[in-house]
Amino acid sequence: MRDVVKGLLDQKLNASFSRRRFLQGSAALTAVTVLGSPHSAYAAELGGPLNYFGWDGEHGANVAKTFLDDNGIQLQASFQVSGDEALTRFNTGGRGTIDLMTPNKDFQRAILESGTELFAPLDMARIPNAVGLFPAFKDASWLTKGGQTYGIPLIWGDEPCVYNPDKWDGVPPKYTDFADPKYKGELVMTDDPFGNIWVFAKSIGAEDPSKLTADQLQAAIDALLSVKPNIVTIAASFADMADVMVRGDASMGLAGWAYQTQIAKEKGVTLVVGTPAVDGTYYWEDAYAIALDAPNPDNAYAFIDFMTSAEANAAIATELGSGCTVEAAMPLMPAELTSIYPYDIVRQADGGLLGTQVVFPPQEADGDIVPASAWVEAWQAFKLS
């Protein structure tokens, strides 16, 4: 099989750049009440191992502790450090050992479109809480194929600009506007080739900024180079990006993360989010999926159903500083957290841009369209210039 995301999600969703690991060491983590479970609903059929391989934090060990204890389930968690590592593990002796995974939206879409074996089709009758998902997450295009569903969304969010309102009244209409000399010494961005090239390709008018010709890629890099004199630093992670702004070394973060405003608040600094009106933003989502040949499917189904309850979904979204996917979870979350995500988009049945937007480039060249490796090379050249 073509490794549809190799080198791509490795860069975008690696350990140092993961929201989940960012939060693990953050003082801004909200304390989450450990939730109980309806013991009688599962006790007769559950117990033993539940083998998780996915993002650190999304295994929900704290949120689900009582559920796991009540049902005699031993959660055995291993954590991926790149978006496609579950596929690598599955194909190198892991098949038949993995129960539960947490794929990213674009990775899951790529796997389903390619017909690659990894995800088991879900028996939705065994996940009754899924009826409470926001409309955008019911029969979502990136989760379904051939009338079957392969994932249950857990958390989601977008990547707006984050800035100090004492310095700026808002953000400009386009990312290319950050080339204005007034931003000199004020900008910070993350070391993310795909997100940054994508937003600048969109800003210069690429029809599909995930599919660029060599000339379009160079034009996006040229646009980035016009902004580079104003950049203080290219941060290694969202955590580093937040710290730079908290210290006051920069006042505007490009393509950041809304939860950085909460991190800053805990440190006595006010940051707010804004989206360039013309260029917009891009969205991400992570879901629970069951692996083909999972050894403990009963435990996996019960766990997913529990975590898709309003209470558990509110708790995990709060713990991870993200948007909830269950509609009834939203009122259970802190207002200061729910207010920073654009929930109108997940109330749309088709998910709007969340459903149609593709951020990552193809793994292999397709005619004039260059592959992900070309993006990485161009980004490295941009950083060295």
Coordinates of C-alpha atoms in Angstrom, one line a residue:
M1 CA 0.0 0.0 0.0
R2 CA 1.1 3.6 -0.6
D3 CA 2.0 5.2 2.7
V4 CA -0.5 8.0 2.1
V5 CA 0.7 10.2 4.9
K6 CA 4.3 9.2 5.6
G7 CA 6.5 12.2 6.3
L8 CA 3.4 14.4 6.4
L9 CA 1.7 13.7 9.7
D10 CA 5.1 12.8 11.0
Q11 CA 5.8 16.5 10.8
K12 CA 2.4 18.0 11.6
L13 CA 1.4 15.7 14.5
N14 CA 4.7 14.7 16.1
A15 CA 5.2 14.5 19.8
S16 CA 6.7 17.9 20.4
F17 CA 3.9 19.5 18.2
S18 CA 1.0 17.6 19.7
R19 CA -1.7 19.4 21.5
R20 CA -2.0 16.4 23.9
R21 CA 1.6 16.5 25.0
F22 CA 1.4 20.3 25.2
L23 CA -1.3 20.0 27.7
Q24 CA 0.3 17.2 29.7
G25 CA 2.8 19.6 31.2
S26 CA 0.6 22.6 31.3
A27 CA -0.5 24.4 34.5
A28 CA -3.7 25.4 32.7
L29 CA -5.2 21.9 32.8
T30 CA -8.6 22.0 34.3
A31 CA -9.2 19.5 37.1
V32 CA -11.6 16.9 35.8
T33 CA -14.0 14.9 37.9
V34 CA -13.6 11.2 37.4
L35 CA -16.9 9.9 36.2
G36 CA -18.7 6.8 37.2
S37 CA -20.5 4.4 34.9
P38 CA -23.8 2.4 34.8
H39 CA -22.2 -0.8 36.1
S40 CA -25.1 -3.0 35.3
A41 CA -25.1 -2.1 31.6
Y42 CA -21.7 -3.7 31.0
A43 CA -20.7 -5.9 33.8
A44 CA -21.9 -9.2 32.4
E45 CA -19.8 -8.9 29.2
L46 CA -16.8 -6.8 30.0
G47 CA -13.5 -7.2 31.7
G48 CA -9.8 -7.8 30.9
P49 CA -7.5 -5.8 28.7
L50 CA -8.3 -2.8 26.5
N51 CA -5.3 -2.1 24.3
Y52 CA -5.0 1.6 23.3
F53 CA -2.6 3.0 20.7
G54 CA -3.1 6.7 20.0
W55 CA -2.5 10.2 21.2
D56 CA -1.4 10.7 24.7
G57 CA -4.3 12.2 26.7
E58 CA -7.1 10.9 24.4
H59 CA -7.0 7.5 26.2
G60 CA -9.1 9.2 28.9
A61 CA -7.5 7.4 31.8
N62 CA -8.6 10.0 34.3
V63 CA -12.1 10.6 33.0
A64 CA -12.9 6.9 32.6
K65 CA -11.2 5.6 35.8
T66 CA -14.3 4.6 37.6
F67 CA -15.9 3.1 34.5
L68 CA -12.8 1.0 33.9
D69 CA -12.6 -0.1 37.6
D70 CA -16.3 -0.9 37.8
N71 CA -16.1 -3.1 34.8
G72 CA -12.8 -4.8 35.5
I73 CA -11.1 -3.4 32.4
Q74 CA -7.4 -2.8 32.4
L75 CA -6.5 0.0 30.0
Q76 CA -3.1 -0.7 28.5
A77 CA -2.1 2.5 26.7
S78 CA 0.8 3.1 24.3
F79 CA 1.2 6.4 22.6
Q80 CA 2.0 7.3 19.1
V81 CA 4.4 10.1 18.2
S82 CA 3.3 10.6 14.6
G83 CA -0.1 10.5 12.9
D84 CA 0.5 7.4 10.9
E85 CA 2.3 5.4 13.5
A86 CA -0.8 3.2 14.3
L87 CA -0.7 2.1 10.6
T88 CA 3.0 1.2 10.9
R89 CA 2.4 -0.7 14.2
F90 CA -0.6 -2.5 12.7
N91 CA 1.4 -3.6 9.7
T92 CA 4.5 -4.7 11.6
G93 CA 3.1 -7.3 13.9
G94 CA 0.5 -5.2 15.7
R95 CA -2.6 -6.6 13.9
G96 CA -4.6 -8.5 16.4
T97 CA -3.1 -6.6 19.4
I98 CA -4.6 -3.2 19.1
D99 CA -8.2 -2.4 20.2
L100 CA -8.6 1.3 20.1
M101 CA -7.0 4.2 18.1
T102 CA -7.5 7.9 17.8
P103 CA -6.9 8.9 14.2
N104 CA -6.8 12.5 12.9
K105 CA -9.5 13.5 10.4
D106 CA -7.2 13.8 7.4
F107 CA -5.4 10.6 8.2
Q108 CA -8.6 8.7 8.6
R109 CA -10.0 10.1 5.3
A110 CA -6.8 9.1 3.5
I111 CA -6.9 5.5 4.9
L112 CA -10.5 5.0 3.9
E113 CA -10.1 6.5 0.5
S114 CA -7.1 4.3 -0.2
G115 CA -8.9 1.1 0.9
T116 CA -6.0 0.3 3.3
E117 CA -6.8 -2.2 6.0
L118 CA -6.7 -0.6 9.5
F119 CA -10.1 0.4 10.8
A120 CA -13.0 -1.9 11.6
P121 CA -16.5 -0.9 10.5
L122 CA -18.4 0.0 13.6
D123 CA -21.7 -1.5 14.8
M124 CA -23.4 1.7 15.7
A125 CA -26.1 -0.2 17.7
R126 CA -23.3 -0.8 20.3
I127 CA -22.6 2.9 20.6
P128 CA -26.0 4.4 21.5
N129 CA -24.5 7.6 22.8
A130 CA -23.4 8.5 19.3
V131 CA -26.9 9.8 18.6
G132 CA -25.9 12.8 20.7
L133 CA -23.1 13.9 18.4
F134 CA -23.3 17.3 16.8
P135 CA -24.8 17.2 13.3
A136 CA -21.4 17.6 11.6
F137 CA -20.1 14.4 13.2
K138 CA -23.1 12.2 12.2
D139 CA -22.2 10.3 9.0
A140 CA -19.2 12.6 8.4
S141 CA -17.6 12.1 5.0
W142 CA -14.2 11.4 6.5
L143 CA -15.6 8.7 8.9
T144 CA -17.8 6.8 6.5
K145 CA -17.4 4.6 3.4
G146 CA -19.9 2.3 1.7
G147 CA -22.6 3.1 4.2
Q148 CA -20.5 2.1 7.2
T149 CA -19.0 4.2 9.9
Y150 CA -15.3 3.9 11.0
G151 CA -14.9 6.5 13.7
I152 CA -16.6 8.4 16.6
P153 CA -15.3 11.9 16.9
L154 CA -13.8 12.8 20.3
I155 CA -12.5 16.4 20.1
W156 CA -12.0 19.1 17.5
G157 CA -10.8 22.6 16.9
D158 CA -9.4 25.2 14.5
E159 CA -6.2 27.1 14.1
P160 CA -6.7 30.9 14.3
C161 CA -4.2 33.6 15.0
V162 CA -3.6 34.4 18.7
Y163 CA -2.6 37.9 19.7
N164 CA -2.2 40.5 22.5
P165 CA -5.2 42.8 22.4
D166 CA -3.2 45.6 24.1
K167 CA -1.0 45.7 21.0
W168 CA -3.5 45.0 18.2
D169 CA -7.2 45.7 17.5
G170 CA -7.5 42.5 15.5
V171 CA -5.9 40.6 12.6
P172 CA -5.6 41.7 9.0
P173 CA -7.8 40.2 6.3
K174 CA -5.0 38.1 4.7
Y175 CA -1.9 36.2 5.9
T176 CA 0.2 38.0 3.3
D177 CA -0.7 41.3 5.1
F178 CA 1.7 40.3 7.9
A179 CA 4.5 41.4 5.6
D180 CA 3.6 45.0 6.7
P181 CA 6.6 46.5 8.5
K182 CA 4.4 47.4 11.5
Y183 CA 4.6 43.7 12.5
K184 CA 8.4 43.7 12.6
G185 CA 9.6 42.0 15.8
E186 CA 6.0 41.0 16.7
L187 CA 5.3 37.7 15.0
V188 CA 5.8 34.0 16.0
M189 CA 4.8 30.9 14.2
T190 CA 5.3 27.2 14.7
D191 CA 7.7 24.9 12.8
D192 CA 4.8 23.4 10.8
P193 CA 5.4 23.2 7.0
F194 CA 2.0 22.0 6.1
G195 CA -0.2 24.4 8.1
N196 CA 1.9 27.5 7.3
I197 CA 2.3 26.7 3.6
W198 CA -1.4 25.9 3.3
V199 CA -2.5 29.3 4.8
F200 CA -0.1 31.3 2.7
A201 CA -1.0 29.3 -0.5
K202 CA -4.6 30.2 0.2
S203 CA -3.7 33.8 0.9
I204 CA -2.1 34.1 -2.6
G205 CA -5.2 32.6 -4.3
A206 CA -4.5 28.9 -4.7
E207 CA -7.8 27.2 -5.6
D208 CA -7.0 24.2 -3.6
P209 CA -4.1 25.0 -1.2
S210 CA -3.5 21.3 -0.4
K211 CA -2.7 20.6 -4.1
L212 CA 0.1 22.8 -5.4
T213 CA 2.2 22.8 -8.5
A214 CA 5.9 23.6 -8.1
D215 CA 5.3 27.2 -9.2
Q216 CA 2.4 27.6 -6.7
L217 CA 4.5 26.1 -3.9
Q218 CA 7.4 28.6 -4.7
A219 CA 4.9 31.4 -4.7
A220 CA 3.6 30.4 -1.2
I221 CA 7.2 30.3 0.0
D222 CA 7.9 33.7 -1.5
A223 CA 4.9 35.0 0.4
L224 CA 6.3 33.5 3.6
L225 CA 9.7 35.1 2.9
S226 CA 8.0 38.5 2.6
V227 CA 6.8 38.0 6.2
K228 CA 10.0 36.5 7.6
P229 CA 11.7 39.8 8.5
N230 CA 8.9 40.4 11.0
I231 CA 9.1 37.0 12.7
V232 CA 10.8 36.8 16.1
T233 CA 11.1 33.1 16.1
I234 CA 9.8 29.9 14.6
A235 CA 8.6 27.9 17.7
A236 CA 9.1 24.2 18.0
S237 CA 5.6 23.6 19.5
F238 CA 2.3 25.3 20.4
A239 CA 3.7 25.4 24.0
D240 CA 6.8 27.3 22.9
M241 CA 4.7 29.7 20.8
A242 CA 2.5 30.4 23.8
D243 CA 5.5 31.0 26.0
V244 CA 7.0 33.5 23.5
M245 CA 3.8 35.6 23.7
V246 CA 3.4 35.2 27.4
R247 CA 6.9 36.6 27.9
G248 CA 6.1 39.5 25.6
D249 CA 8.7 38.6 23.1
A250 CA 6.0 38.6 20.4
S251 CA 2.5 39.8 20.3
M252 CA 0.9 37.9 17.3
G253 CA 1.0 34.2 16.7
L254 CA 0.2 33.0 13.2
A255 CA -1.9 29.8 12.8
G256 CA -2.0 29.1 16.5
W257 CA -4.4 27.3 18.8
A258 CA -7.3 28.9 20.7
Y259 CA -6.4 27.1 23.9
Q260 CA -3.2 29.2 24.1
T261 CA -5.5 32.0 25.4
Q262 CA -6.3 29.8 28.4
I263 CA -2.7 28.9 29.0
A264 CA -1.8 32.6 29.0
K265 CA -4.7 33.5 31.3
E266 CA -3.3 31.1 33.9
K267 CA -0.1 33.1 33.8
G268 CA -1.8 36.5 34.1
V269 CA -1.6 37.4 30.4
T270 CA -4.5 38.2 28.1
L271 CA -4.4 36.8 24.6
V272 CA -7.4 36.6 22.2
V273 CA -8.0 34.8 18.9
G274 CA -8.8 36.2 15.5
T275 CA -9.2 34.8 12.0
P276 CA -8.2 36.7 8.8
A277 CA -11.5 37.5 7.2
V278 CA -10.5 36.7 3.7
D279 CA -8.2 33.7 4.2
G280 CA -10.1 32.1 7.1
T281 CA -8.7 29.1 9.1
Y282 CA -8.5 25.4 9.0
Y283 CA -9.9 22.7 11.2
W284 CA -8.8 19.4 12.8
E285 CA -10.7 16.5 14.6
D286 CA -9.7 13.3 16.3
A287 CA -11.9 10.2 16.6
Y288 CA -12.0 6.9 18.4
A289 CA -11.7 3.9 16.0
I290 CA -11.5 0.2 16.5
A291 CA -8.7 -1.7 14.8
L292 CA -9.4 -4.6 12.5
D293 CA -9.1 -7.9 14.4
A294 CA -9.2 -6.1 17.7
P295 CA -8.7 -8.7 20.5
N296 CA -11.1 -7.0 22.9
P297 CA -13.9 -5.5 20.9
D298 CA -16.5 -5.6 23.7
N299 CA -14.3 -3.5 25.9
A300 CA -13.6 -1.1 23.1
Y301 CA -17.3 -0.6 22.2
A302 CA -18.3 0.0 25.8
F303 CA -15.4 2.4 26.3
I304 CA -16.3 4.4 23.2
D305 CA -19.9 4.6 24.3
F306 CA -19.0 5.7 27.8
M307 CA -16.6 8.4 26.4
T308 CA -19.4 9.6 24.1
S309 CA -21.7 10.3 27.0
A310 CA -22.3 14.0 27.5
E311 CA -20.5 14.0 30.9
A312 CA -17.4 12.1 29.7
N313 CA -17.1 14.1 26.4
A314 CA -17.4 17.4 28.3
A315 CA -14.7 16.2 30.8
I316 CA -12.2 15.0 28.1
A317 CA -12.7 18.1 25.9
T318 CA -12.1 20.3 29.0
E319 CA -9.1 18.3 30.0
L320 CA -7.6 18.6 26.5
G321 CA -8.7 22.2 26.0
S322 CA -10.6 21.4 22.8
G323 CA -14.1 21.5 21.3
C324 CA -16.6 18.8 22.4
T325 CA -18.3 16.6 19.9
V326 CA -21.4 15.7 21.8
E327 CA -24.0 18.4 21.7
A328 CA -25.2 18.0 25.3
A329 CA -21.6 18.2 26.6
M330 CA -21.3 21.8 25.7
P331 CA -23.4 23.2 28.6
L332 CA -21.3 21.1 31.0
M333 CA -18.0 22.8 30.0
P334 CA -16.5 26.1 31.2
A335 CA -17.9 29.0 29.2
E336 CA -14.5 30.4 28.8
L337 CA -13.4 27.3 26.9
T338 CA -16.5 26.8 24.7
S339 CA -16.4 30.5 23.7
I340 CA -13.1 30.2 21.9
Y341 CA -14.3 27.6 19.4
P342 CA -16.7 28.2 16.4
Y343 CA -19.4 25.8 17.4
D344 CA -21.7 27.0 14.6
I345 CA -19.7 25.0 12.2
V346 CA -20.3 21.7 13.9
R347 CA -24.0 22.4 14.1
Q348 CA -24.1 22.2 10.3
A349 CA -25.1 18.8 9.0
D350 CA -22.4 18.7 6.5
G351 CA -19.8 20.3 8.8
G352 CA -19.1 23.0 6.3
L353 CA -15.3 23.4 6.0
L354 CA -14.7 20.9 8.7
G355 CA -16.2 18.3 6.4
T356 CA -14.7 19.3 3.1
Q357 CA -11.4 21.0 3.9
V358 CA -8.2 19.0 3.3
V359 CA -5.1 20.5 4.7
F360 CA -2.4 18.0 4.0
P361 CA -0.8 17.6 0.5
P362 CA -0.7 14.2 -1.3
Q363 CA 2.1 11.8 -0.4
E364 CA 3.0 11.2 -4.0
A365 CA 3.2 13.5 -7.0
D366 CA 0.1 13.6 -9.1
G367 CA 0.8 15.1 -12.5
D368 CA 1.9 18.7 -11.9
I369 CA 0.9 18.5 -8.2
V370 CA 4.0 18.1 -6.0
P371 CA 4.1 15.7 -3.1
A372 CA 4.5 16.4 0.6
S373 CA 8.2 15.9 0.5
A374 CA 8.5 19.0 -1.7
W375 CA 6.6 21.0 0.9
V376 CA 9.1 19.8 3.6
E377 CA 12.1 20.7 1.4
A378 CA 10.6 24.1 0.6
W379 CA 9.9 24.8 4.3
Q380 CA 13.5 23.8 5.3
A381 CA 14.8 26.2 2.6
F382 CA 12.5 29.0 3.9
K383 CA 13.9 28.5 7.5
L384 CA 17.5 28.6 6.3
S385 CA 17.1 31.6 4.1

